[in-house]
XYZ file of C-alpha atoms in Angstrom:
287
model
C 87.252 72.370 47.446
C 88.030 76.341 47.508
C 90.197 77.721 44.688
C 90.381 81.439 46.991
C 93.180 82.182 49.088
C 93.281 80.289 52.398
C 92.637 82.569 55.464
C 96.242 82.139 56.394
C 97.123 83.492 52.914
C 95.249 86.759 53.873
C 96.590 87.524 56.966
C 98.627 90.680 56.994
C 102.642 90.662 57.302
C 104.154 91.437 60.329
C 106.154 94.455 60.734
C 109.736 92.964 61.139
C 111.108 96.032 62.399
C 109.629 95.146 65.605
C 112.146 92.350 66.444
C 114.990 94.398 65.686
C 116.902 94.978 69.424
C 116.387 98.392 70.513
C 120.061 98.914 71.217
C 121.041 97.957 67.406
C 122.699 101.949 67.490
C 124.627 101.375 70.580
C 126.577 97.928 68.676
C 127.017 99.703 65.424
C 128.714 102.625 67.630
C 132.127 101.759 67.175
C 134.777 100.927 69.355
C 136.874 103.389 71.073
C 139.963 102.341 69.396
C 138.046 102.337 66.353
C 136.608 105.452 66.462
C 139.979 107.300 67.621
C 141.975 105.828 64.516
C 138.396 107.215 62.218
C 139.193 110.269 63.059
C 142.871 110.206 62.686
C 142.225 109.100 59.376
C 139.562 111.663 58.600
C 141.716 114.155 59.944
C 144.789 112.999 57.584
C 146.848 112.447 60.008
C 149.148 109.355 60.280
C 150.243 107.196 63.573
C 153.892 109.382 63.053
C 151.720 112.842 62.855
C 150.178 111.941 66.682
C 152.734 110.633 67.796
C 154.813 113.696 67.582
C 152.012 115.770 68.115
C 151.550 113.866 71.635
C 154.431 112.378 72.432
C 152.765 109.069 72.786
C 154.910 106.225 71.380
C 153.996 104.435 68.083
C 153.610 100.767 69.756
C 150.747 102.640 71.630
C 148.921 104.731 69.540
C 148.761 101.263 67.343
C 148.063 99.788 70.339
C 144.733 101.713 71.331
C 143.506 101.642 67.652
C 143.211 97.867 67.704
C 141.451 98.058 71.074
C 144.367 96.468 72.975
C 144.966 98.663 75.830
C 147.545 96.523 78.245
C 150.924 98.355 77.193
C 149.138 101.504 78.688
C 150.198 100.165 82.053
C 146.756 99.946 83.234
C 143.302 101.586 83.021
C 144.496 104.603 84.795
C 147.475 104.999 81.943
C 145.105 103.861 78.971
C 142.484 106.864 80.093
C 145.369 109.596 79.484
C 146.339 108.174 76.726
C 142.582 108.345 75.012
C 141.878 112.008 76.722
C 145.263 112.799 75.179
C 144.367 110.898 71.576
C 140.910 112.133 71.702
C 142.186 116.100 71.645
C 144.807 115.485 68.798
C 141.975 113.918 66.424
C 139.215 116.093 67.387
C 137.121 113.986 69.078
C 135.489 114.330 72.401
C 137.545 112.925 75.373
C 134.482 112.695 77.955
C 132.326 110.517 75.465
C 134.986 107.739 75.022
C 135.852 107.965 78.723
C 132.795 106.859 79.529
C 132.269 104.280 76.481
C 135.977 102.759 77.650
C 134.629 103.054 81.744
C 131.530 101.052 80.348
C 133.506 98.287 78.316
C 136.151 97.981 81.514
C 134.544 97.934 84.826
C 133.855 101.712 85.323
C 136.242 104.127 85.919
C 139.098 103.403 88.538
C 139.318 104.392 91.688
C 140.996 108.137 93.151
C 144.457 107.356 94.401
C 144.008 108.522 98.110
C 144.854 112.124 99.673
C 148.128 111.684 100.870
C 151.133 113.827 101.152
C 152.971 113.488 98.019
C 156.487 114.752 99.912
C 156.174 112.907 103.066
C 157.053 109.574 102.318
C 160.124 110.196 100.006
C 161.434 113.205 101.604
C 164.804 114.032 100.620
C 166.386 114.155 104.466
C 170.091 115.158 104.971
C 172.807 112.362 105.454
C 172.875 111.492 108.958
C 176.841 112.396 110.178
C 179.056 111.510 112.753
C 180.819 114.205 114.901
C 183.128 115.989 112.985
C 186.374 115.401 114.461
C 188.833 117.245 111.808
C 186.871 120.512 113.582
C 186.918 119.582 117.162
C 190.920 118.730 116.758
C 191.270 122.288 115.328
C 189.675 123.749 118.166
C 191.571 122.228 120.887
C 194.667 122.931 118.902
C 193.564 126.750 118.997
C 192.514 126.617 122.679
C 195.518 125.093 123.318
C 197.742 127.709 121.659
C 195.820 130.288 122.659
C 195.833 128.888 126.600
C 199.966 129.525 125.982
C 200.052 132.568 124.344
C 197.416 133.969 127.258
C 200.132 132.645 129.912
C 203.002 133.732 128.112
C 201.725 137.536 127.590
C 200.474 137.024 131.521
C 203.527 136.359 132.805
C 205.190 139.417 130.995
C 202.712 141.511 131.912
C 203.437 140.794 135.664
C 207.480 141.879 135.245
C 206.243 144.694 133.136
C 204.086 145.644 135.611
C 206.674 145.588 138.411
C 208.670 148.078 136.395
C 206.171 150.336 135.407
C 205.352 150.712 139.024
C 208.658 151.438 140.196
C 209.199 153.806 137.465
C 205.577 155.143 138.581
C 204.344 154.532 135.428
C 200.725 153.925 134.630
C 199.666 149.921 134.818
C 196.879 150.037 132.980
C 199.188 149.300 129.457
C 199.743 145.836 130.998
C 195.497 145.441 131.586
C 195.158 146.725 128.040
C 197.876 143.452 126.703
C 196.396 140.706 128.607
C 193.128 141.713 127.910
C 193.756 141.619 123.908
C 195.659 138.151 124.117
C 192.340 136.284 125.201
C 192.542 132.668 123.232
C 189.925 132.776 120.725
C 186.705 130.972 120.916
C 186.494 127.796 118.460
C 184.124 128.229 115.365
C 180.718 127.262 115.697
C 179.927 124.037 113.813
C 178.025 124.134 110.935
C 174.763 123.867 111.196
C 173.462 120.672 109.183
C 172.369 121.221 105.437
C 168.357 121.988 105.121
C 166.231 120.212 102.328
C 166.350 123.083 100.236
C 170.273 123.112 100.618
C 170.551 119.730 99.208
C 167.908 120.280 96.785
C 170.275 123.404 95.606
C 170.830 123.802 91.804
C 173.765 125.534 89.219
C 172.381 129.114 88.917
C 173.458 128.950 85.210
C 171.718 125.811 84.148
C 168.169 124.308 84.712
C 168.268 120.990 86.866
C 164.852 119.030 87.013
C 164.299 116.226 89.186
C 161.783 113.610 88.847
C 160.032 111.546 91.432
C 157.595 108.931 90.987
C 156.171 108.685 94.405
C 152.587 107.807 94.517
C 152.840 105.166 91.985
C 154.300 104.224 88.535
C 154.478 106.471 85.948
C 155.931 107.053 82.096
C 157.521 109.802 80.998
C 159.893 111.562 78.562
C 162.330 114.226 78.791
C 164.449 116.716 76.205
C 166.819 119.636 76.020
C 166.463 122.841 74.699
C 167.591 121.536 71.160
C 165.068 118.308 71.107
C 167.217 115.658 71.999
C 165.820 112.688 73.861
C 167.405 112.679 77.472
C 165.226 109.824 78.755
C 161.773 107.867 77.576
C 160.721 105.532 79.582
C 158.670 104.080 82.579
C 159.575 105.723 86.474
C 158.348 102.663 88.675
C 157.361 103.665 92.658
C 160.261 104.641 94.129
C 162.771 105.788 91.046
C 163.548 109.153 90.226
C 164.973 110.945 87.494
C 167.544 113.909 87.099
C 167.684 116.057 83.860
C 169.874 118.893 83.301
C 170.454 121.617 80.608
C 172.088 125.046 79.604
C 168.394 126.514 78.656
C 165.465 124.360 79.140
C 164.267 121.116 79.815
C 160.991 119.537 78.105
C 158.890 117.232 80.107
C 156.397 114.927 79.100
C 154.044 113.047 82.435
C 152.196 110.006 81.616
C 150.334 110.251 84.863
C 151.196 113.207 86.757
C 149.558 112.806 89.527
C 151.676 110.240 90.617
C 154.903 112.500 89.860
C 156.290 115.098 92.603
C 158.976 117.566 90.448
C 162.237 119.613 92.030
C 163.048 122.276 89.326
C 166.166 124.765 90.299
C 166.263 123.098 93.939
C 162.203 124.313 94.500
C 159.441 121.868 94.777
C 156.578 122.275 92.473
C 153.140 122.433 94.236
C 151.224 122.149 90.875
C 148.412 119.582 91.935
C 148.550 117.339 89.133
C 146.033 114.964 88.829
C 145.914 111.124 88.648
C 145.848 109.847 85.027
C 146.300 113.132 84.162
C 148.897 113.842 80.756
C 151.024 117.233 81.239
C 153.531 118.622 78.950
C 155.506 120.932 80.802
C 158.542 123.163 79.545
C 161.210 124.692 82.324
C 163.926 127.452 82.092
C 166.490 128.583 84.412
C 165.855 130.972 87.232
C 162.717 130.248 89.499
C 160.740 127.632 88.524
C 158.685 128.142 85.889
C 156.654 126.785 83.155
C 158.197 127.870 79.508
């Protein structure tokens, strides 16, 4: 019987560290929602603070925090919303892009090139023939058809006279040529896009489309109030007016196409893309 240590007792201790998963950084790195409200929180700001700062509702900034990214709208939606979150905090947009592309599928797809005016045109209302003008024109040809035989068959007696007397009958030329019956008005031509699309010089009118898909946005006057905050689904459009200026707020502009003061903008917003824009009156332009 031995009363040493057993060769088992003397064999050195693993290093432990070696079974520790290489990627044990990558699942401390916390989540995006997690790391956005860190940095709110770091930054002393509160949910009300980016909120007004962004103009990204409450329900959603609480939303993101927790991770929960369906009242976005969709992936496209919830990656302006974190670009937008990630500037206000001071965090890097492009590194949670990519951590939220990883945890969701990768990043979504381009919406194809397609004219963004094309399919919802604004096209003048089709009319029938305008028969209050063509009833005023044959009422003037027809007056002027009796006047022109009326002052023709003076002229004729006149004539006589004047040639008897040996007067001159080029006075009685001179009458029937000034009584021709007028010619009717031209009709008017038909209204052009930019005619209908025509806005109050004194105010600024701003008009907006969601034609290339859904889209939220949110929309004030000059003095802050709220004219509309909401969701624009494919198809629906929006008209804001105001005395000075008109804040905008685009969820996704790229799927937006804007009239401001009867001009279309040719800004080329892009998909997922958050814009704040401000207009005045006059051309349009950004305040």
């Amino acid at each position: 019987m031995s009363n040493g240590n057993s060769p088992e007792d003397e064999r050195p201790i693993e290093d432990v560290s070696r079974d520790v998963p290489a990627d044990v950084s990558e699942e401390a790195r916390p989540s995006v929602g997690r790391a956005l409200q860190q940095a709110r929180i770091a930054a002393g700001l509160t949910v009300d603070d980016i909120t007004t700062a962004t103009r990204v509702r409450i329900a959603i900034v609480h939303a993101i925090e927790a991770d929960d990214f369906a009242p976005c709208g969709g992936d496209v939606y919830a990656r302006g919303h974190i670009r937008t979150l990630a500037k206000a905090v001071g965090l890097d947009p492009a590194e949670l892009l990519a951590q939220f592309d990883a945890e969701h599928g990768g990043r979504p797809a381009p919406t194809p090139a397609a004219p963004l005016f094309e399919a919802e045109r604004i096209r003048p209302e089709r009319r029938g023939p305008n028969w209050t003008a063509a009833m005023v024109a044959a009422i003037v040809a027809v007056i002027g058809f009796v006047g022109f035989t009326f002052v023709k068959g003076g002229d004729d007696g006149g004539n006589e006279a004047s040639v008897a007397e040996g007067a001159q009958p080029s006075s009685g030329e001179s009458a029937s040529s000034s009584a021709k019956p007028k010619r009717p008005a031209d009709p008017k031509p038909e209204p052009s896009d930019s005619a209908i699309a025509a806005a109050p010089a004194d105010k600024v009118t701003v008009k907006v489309s969601a034609t290339e898909g859904r889209s939220w946005i949110s929309a004030q006057d000059h003095n802050g109030r709220l004219l509309f905050d909401g969701l624009l689904k494919q198809g629906d459009s929006k008209t804001f007016q105001d005395n000075e200026k008109v804040k905008l707020v685009l969820g996704d502009a790229g799927a937006i196409q804007l009239y401001v003061n009867g001009k279309k903008i040719e800004d080329d917003f892009q998909p997922g893309a958050v814009e704040r824009l401000t207009y005045t009156k006059g051309d349009p332009q950004v305040g």
